[in-house]
mmCIF file of C-alpha atoms in Angstrom:
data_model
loop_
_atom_site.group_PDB
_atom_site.id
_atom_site.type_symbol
_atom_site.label_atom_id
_atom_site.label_comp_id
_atom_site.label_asym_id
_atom_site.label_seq_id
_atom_site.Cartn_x
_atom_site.Cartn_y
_atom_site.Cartn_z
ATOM 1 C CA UNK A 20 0.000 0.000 0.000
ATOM 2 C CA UNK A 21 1.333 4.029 -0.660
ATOM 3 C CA UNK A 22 2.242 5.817 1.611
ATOM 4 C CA UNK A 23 0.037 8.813 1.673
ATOM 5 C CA UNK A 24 0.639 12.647 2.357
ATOM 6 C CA UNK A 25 -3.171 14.319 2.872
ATOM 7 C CA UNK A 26 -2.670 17.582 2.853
ATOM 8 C CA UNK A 27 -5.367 20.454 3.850
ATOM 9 C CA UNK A 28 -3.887 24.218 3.736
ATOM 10 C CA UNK A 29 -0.556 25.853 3.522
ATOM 11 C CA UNK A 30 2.636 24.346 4.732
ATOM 12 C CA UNK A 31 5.892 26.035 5.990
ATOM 13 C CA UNK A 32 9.491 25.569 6.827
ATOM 14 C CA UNK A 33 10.643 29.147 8.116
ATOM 15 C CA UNK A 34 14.255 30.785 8.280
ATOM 16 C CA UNK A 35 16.323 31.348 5.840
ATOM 17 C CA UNK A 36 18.319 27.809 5.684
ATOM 18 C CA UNK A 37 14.988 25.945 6.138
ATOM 19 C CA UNK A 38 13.910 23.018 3.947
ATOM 20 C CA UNK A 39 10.919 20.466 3.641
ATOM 21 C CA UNK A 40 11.506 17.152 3.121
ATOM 22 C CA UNK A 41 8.907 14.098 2.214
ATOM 23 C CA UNK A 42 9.768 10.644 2.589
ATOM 24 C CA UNK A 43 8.562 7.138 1.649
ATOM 25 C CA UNK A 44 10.486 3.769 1.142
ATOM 26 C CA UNK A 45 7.618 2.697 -1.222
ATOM 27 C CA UNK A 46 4.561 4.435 -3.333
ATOM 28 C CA UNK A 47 4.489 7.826 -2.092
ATOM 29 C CA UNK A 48 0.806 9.766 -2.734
ATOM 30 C CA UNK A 49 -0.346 12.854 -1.781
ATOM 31 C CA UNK A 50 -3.654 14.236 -2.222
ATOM 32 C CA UNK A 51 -5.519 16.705 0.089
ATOM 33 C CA UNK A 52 -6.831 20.027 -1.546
ATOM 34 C CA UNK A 53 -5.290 23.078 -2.364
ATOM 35 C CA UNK A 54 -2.323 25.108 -0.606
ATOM 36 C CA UNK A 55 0.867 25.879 -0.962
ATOM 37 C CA UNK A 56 4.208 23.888 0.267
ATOM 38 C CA UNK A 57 7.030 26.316 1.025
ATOM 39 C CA UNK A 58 10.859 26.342 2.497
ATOM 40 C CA UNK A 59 13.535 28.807 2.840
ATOM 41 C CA UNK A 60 16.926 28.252 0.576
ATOM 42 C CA UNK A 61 17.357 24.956 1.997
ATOM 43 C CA UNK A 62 14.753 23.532 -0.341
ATOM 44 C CA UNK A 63 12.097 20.783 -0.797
ATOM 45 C CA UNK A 64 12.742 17.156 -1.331
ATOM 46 C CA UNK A 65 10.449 14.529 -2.165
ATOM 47 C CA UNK A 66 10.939 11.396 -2.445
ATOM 48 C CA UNK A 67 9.170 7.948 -3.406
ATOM 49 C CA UNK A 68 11.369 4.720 -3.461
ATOM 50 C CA UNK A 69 8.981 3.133 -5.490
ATOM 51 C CA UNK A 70 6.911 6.095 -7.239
ATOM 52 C CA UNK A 71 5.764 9.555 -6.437
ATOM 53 C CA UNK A 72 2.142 10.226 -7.256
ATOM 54 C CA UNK A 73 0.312 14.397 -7.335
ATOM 55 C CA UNK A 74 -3.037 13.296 -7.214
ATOM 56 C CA UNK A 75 -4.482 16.175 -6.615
ATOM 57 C CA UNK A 76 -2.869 19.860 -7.635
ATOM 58 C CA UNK A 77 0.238 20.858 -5.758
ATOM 59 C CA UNK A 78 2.210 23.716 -5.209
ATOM 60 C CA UNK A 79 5.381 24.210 -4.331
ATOM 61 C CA UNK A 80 7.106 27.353 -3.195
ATOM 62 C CA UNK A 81 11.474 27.145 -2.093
ATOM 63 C CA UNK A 82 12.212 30.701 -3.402
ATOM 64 C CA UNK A 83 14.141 32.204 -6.211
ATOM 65 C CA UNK A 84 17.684 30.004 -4.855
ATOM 66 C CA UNK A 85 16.228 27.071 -4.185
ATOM 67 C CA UNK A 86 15.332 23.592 -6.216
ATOM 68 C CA UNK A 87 11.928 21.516 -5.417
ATOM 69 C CA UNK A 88 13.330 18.129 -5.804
ATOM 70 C CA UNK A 89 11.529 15.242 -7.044
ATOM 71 C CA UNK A 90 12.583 11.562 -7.039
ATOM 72 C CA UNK A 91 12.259 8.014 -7.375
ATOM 73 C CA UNK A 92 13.961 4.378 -7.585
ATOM 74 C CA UNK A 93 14.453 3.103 -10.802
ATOM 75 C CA UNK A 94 11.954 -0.039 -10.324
ATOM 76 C CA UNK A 95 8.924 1.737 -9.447
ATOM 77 C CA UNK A 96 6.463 3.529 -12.032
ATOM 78 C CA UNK A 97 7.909 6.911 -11.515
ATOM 79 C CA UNK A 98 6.170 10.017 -11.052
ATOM 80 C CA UNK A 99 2.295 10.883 -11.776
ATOM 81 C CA UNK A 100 0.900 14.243 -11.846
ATOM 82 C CA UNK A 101 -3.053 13.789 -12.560
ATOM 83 C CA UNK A 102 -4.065 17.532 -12.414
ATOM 84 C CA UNK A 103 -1.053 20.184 -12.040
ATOM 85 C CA UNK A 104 2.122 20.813 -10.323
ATOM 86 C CA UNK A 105 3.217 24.023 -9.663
ATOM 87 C CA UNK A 106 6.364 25.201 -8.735
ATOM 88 C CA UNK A 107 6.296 29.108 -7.680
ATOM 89 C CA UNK A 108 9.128 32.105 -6.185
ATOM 90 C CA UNK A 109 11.563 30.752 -9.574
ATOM 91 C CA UNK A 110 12.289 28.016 -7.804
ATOM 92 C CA UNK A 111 13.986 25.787 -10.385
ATOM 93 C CA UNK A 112 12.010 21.759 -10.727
ATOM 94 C CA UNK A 113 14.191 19.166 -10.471
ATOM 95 C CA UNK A 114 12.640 15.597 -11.027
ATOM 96 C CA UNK A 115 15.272 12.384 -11.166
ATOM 97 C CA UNK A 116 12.620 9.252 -11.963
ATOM 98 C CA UNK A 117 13.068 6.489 -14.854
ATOM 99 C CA UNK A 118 9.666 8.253 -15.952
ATOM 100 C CA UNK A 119 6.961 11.030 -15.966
ATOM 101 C CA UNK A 120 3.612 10.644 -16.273
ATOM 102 C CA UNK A 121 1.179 12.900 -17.459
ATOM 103 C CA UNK A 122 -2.695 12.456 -16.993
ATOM 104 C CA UNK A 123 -5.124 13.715 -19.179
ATOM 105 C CA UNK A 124 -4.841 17.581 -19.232
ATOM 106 C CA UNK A 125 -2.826 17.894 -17.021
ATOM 107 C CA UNK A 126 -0.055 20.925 -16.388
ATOM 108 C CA UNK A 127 3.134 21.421 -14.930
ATOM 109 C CA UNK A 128 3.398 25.180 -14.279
ATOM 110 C CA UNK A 129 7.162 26.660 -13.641
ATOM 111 C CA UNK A 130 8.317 29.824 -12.528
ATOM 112 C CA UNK A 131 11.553 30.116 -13.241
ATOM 113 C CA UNK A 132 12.588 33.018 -16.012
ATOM 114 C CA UNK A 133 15.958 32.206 -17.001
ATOM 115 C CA UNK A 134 18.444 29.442 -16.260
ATOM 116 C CA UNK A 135 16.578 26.221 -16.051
ATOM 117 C CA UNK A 136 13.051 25.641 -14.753
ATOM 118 C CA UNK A 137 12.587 22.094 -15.181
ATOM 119 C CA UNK A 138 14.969 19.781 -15.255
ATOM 120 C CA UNK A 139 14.112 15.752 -15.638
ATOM 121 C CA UNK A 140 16.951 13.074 -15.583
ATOM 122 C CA UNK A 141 17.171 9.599 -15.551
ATOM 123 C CA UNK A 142 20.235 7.625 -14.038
ATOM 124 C CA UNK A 143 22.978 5.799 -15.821
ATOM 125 C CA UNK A 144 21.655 3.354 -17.797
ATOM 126 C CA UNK A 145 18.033 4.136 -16.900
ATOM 127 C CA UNK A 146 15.620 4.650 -20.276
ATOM 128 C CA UNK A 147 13.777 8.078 -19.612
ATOM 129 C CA UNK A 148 9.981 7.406 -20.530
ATOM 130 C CA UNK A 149 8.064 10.341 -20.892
ATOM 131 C CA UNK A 150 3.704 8.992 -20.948
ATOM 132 C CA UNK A 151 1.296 11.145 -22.111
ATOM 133 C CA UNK A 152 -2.515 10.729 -21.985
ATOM 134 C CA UNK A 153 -3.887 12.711 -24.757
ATOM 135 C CA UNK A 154 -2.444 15.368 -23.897
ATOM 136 C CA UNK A 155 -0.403 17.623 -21.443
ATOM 137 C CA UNK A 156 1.508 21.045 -20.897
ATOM 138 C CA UNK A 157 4.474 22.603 -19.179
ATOM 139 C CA UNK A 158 4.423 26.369 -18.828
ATOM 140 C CA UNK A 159 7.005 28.121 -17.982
ATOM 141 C CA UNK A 160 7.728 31.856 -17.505
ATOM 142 C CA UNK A 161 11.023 32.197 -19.364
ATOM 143 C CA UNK A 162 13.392 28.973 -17.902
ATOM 144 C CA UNK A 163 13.896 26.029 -19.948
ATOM 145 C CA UNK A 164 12.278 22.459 -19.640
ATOM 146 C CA UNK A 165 14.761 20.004 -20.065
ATOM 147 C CA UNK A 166 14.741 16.078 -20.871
ATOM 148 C CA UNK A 167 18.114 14.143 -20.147
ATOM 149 C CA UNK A 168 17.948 9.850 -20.642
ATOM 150 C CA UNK A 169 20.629 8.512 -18.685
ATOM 151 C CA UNK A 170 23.776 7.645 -20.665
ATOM 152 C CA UNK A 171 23.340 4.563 -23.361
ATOM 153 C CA UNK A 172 19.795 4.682 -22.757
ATOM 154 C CA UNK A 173 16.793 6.109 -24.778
ATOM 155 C CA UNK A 174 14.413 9.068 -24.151
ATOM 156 C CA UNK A 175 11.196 7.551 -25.310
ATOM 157 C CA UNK A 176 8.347 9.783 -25.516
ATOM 158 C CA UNK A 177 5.012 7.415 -25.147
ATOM 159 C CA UNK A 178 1.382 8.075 -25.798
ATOM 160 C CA UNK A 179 -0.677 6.483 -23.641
ATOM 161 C CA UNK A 180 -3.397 4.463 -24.966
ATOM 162 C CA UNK A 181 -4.816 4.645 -28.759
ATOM 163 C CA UNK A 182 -4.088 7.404 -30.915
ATOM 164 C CA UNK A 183 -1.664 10.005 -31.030
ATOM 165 C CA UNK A 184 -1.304 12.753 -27.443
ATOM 166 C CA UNK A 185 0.295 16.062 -27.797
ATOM 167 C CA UNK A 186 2.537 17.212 -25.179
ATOM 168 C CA UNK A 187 2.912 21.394 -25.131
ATOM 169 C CA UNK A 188 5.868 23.725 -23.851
ATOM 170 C CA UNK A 189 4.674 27.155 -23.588
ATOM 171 C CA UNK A 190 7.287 30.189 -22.170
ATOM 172 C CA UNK A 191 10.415 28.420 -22.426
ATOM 173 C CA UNK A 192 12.907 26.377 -24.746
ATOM 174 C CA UNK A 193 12.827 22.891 -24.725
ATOM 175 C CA UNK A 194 16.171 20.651 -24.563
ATOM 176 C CA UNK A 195 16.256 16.877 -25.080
ATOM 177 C CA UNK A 196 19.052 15.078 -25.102
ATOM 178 C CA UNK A 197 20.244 10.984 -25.050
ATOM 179 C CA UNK A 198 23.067 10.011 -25.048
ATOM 180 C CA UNK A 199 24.867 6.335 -27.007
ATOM 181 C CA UNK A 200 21.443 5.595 -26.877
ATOM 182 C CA UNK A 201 17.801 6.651 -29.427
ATOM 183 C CA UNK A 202 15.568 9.606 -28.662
ATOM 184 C CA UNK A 203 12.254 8.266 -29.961
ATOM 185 C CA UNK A 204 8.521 9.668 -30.500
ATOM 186 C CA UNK A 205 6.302 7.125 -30.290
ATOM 187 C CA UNK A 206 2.973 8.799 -31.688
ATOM 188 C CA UNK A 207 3.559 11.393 -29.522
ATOM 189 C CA UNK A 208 3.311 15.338 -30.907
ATOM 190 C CA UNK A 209 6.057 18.072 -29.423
ATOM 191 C CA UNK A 210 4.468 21.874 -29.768
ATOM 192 C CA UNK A 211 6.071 24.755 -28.177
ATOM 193 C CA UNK A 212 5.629 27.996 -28.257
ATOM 194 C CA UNK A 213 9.721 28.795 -28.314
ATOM 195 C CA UNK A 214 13.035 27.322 -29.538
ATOM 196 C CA UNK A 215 13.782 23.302 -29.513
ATOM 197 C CA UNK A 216 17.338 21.748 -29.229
ATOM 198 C CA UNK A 217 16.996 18.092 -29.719
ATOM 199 C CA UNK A 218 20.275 16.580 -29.040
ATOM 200 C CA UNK A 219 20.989 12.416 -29.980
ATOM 201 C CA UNK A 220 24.599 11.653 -28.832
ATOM 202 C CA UNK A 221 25.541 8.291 -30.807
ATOM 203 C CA UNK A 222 21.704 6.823 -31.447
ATOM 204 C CA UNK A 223 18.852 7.501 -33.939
ATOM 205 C CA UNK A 224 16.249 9.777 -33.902
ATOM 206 C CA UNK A 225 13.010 8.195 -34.702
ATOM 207 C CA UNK A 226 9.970 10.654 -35.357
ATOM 208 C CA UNK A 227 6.974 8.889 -35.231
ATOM 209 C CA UNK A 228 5.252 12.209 -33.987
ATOM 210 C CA UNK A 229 5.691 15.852 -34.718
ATOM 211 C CA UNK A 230 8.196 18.305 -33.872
ATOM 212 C CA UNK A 231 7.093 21.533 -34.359
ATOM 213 C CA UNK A 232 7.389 25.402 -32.923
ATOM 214 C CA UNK A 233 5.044 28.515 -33.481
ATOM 215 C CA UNK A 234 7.934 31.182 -32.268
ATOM 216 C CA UNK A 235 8.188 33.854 -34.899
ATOM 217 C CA UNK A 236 11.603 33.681 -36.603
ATOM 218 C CA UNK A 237 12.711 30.424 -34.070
ATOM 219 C CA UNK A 238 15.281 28.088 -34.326
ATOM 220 C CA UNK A 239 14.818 24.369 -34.289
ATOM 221 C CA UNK A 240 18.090 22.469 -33.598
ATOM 222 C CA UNK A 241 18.005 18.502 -34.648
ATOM 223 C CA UNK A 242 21.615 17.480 -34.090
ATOM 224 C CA UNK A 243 24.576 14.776 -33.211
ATOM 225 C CA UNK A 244 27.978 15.483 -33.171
ATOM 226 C CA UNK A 245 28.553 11.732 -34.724
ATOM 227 C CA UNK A 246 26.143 11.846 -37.313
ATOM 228 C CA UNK A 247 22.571 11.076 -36.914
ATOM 229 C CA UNK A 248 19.820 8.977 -38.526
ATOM 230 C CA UNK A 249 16.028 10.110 -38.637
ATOM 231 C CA UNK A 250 13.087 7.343 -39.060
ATOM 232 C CA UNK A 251 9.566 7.278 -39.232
ATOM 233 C CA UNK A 252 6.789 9.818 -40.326
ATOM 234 C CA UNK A 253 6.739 12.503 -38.106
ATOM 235 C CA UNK A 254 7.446 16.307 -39.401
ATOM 236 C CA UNK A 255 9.899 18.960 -37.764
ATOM 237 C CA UNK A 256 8.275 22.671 -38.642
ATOM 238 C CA UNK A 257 6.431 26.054 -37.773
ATOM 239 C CA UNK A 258 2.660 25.994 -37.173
ATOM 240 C CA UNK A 259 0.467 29.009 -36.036
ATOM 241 C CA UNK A 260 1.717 30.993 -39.209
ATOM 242 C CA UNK A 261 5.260 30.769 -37.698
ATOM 243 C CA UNK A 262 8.663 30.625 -39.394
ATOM 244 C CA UNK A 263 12.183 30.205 -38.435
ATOM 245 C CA UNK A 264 15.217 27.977 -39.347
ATOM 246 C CA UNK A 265 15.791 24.487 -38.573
ATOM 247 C CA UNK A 266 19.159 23.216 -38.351
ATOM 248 C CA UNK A 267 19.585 19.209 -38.708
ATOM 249 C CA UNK A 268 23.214 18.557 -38.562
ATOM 250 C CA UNK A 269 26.445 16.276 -37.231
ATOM 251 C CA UNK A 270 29.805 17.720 -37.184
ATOM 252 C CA UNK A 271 33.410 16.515 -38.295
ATOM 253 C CA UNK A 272 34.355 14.658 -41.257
ATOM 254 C CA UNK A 273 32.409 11.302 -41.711
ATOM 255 C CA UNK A 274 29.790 11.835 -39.354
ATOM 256 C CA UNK A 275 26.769 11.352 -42.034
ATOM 257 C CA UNK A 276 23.253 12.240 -41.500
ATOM 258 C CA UNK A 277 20.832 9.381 -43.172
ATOM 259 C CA UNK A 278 17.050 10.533 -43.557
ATOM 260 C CA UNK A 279 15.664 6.728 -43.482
ATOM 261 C CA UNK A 280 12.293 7.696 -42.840
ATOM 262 C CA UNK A 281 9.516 9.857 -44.419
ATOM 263 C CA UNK A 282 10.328 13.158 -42.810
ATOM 264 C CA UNK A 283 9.000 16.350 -43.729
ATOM 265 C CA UNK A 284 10.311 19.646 -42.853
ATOM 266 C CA UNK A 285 8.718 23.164 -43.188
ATOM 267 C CA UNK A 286 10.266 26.563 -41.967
ATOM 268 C CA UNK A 287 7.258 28.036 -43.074
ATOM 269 C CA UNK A 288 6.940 31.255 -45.634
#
């Protein structure tokens, strides 16, 4: 059985060095309605051995220096957010977990304006599995949202169930990046509203989903540094009457890029 966290108002950890932190050696859950979670510098840590689970929406407040810090074992299911997470005073959102789950509609709303706001890893060796559920956003307020797959192992975005989910950055750039290992869409649609870096260190990129930005004259990076091969379907553009540059590229003699799929590209007009 989880472990559960019911919480019912505002919680806070008060001086300056003060931090929160939220413990379970199995399925952590917390539910409870609305109010805010907040520590001084020294942060907020949360932790599920097993899994983490936001079943109801959360907020988080550990101020413009500190990190709420979200993470899990590598055998469990990860973390869940079923409504919205919030993370509030710029605090920056750091989640380590071998994946991310997204419910239907649901949001992930950042504060952070520069630097970056969220930042999701998985450990060495550890495939990063992002599952959506139709579909899902991440707003942000300037800071980047960032995706890093453990070393030699993929960063798989999944859609849960039949069809094809669409997962939304809005306010930020979005970075992916695996490394001797694939980053893969699996029917899975990436919109944001700013730039995209997509970076495959030694692995293919397989686009079987879209990749596409509606920031007026943006930049959309596709690249690895030891060439790179792109499968599947998807297309890599500007939508919203958007257009910009994309860049797909490897660098250093030999390093080849190989379009094996059925890839279309449009920087718009």
């Amino acid at each position: 059985t989880p472990d559960n966290l019911l919480r019912d108002g505002n919680v806070f950890a008060l001086g300056n060095g003060a931090g929160i932190s939220i413990n379970s050696d199995g399925d952590l859950n917390l539910s409870g309605s609305a109010g805010q979670i907040s520590s001084g510098s020294g942060g907020i840590a949360i932790n599920g051995q097993k899994s983490v689970t936001f079943a109801n929406a959360y907020t988080f407040n550990a101020g413009s220096n500190g990190a709420v810090q979200v993470s899990t074992g590598n055998a469990g299911s990860g973390v869940t957010v079923t409504s919205s997470l919030s993370v509030n005073g710029g605090s920056q959102l750091a989640i380590n977990t071998n994946a991310l789950n997204l419910g239907s509609g649901s949001s992930i709303n950042l504060s952070r304006a520069s630097g970056s706001a969220m930042l999701l890893n998985s450990s060495l060796g550890s495939a990063l599995n992002v599952n959506v559920n139709s579909s899902a956003t991440i707003n942000s307020q300037g800071g980047s949202m960032e995706f890093h797959a453990g070393a030699t192992a993929p960063l798989n975005f999944n859609r849960q169930g039949a069809g094809t989910a669409q997962l939304n950055f809005n306010g930020g750039q979005l970075i992916t990046e695996s490394s001797a290992a694939d980053t893969n869409l699996n029917n899975v649609n990436l919109q944001a509203s700013g730039n995209i870096q997509v970076n495959v260190h030694g692995g293919n990129l397989n686009l079987n989903g879209d990749i596409n930005s509606s920031q007026q004259n943006g930049v959309i990076v596709l690249q690895d540094p030891n060439g790179m091969t792109l499968t599947g379907a998807g297309s890599v553009g500007f939508t919203n009457g958007a257009s910009g540059s994309i860049f797909v590229q490897s660098f250093g003699a030999g390093n080849d890029l190989t379009f094996a799929g059925n890839n279309v590209f449009n920087a718009g007009a």
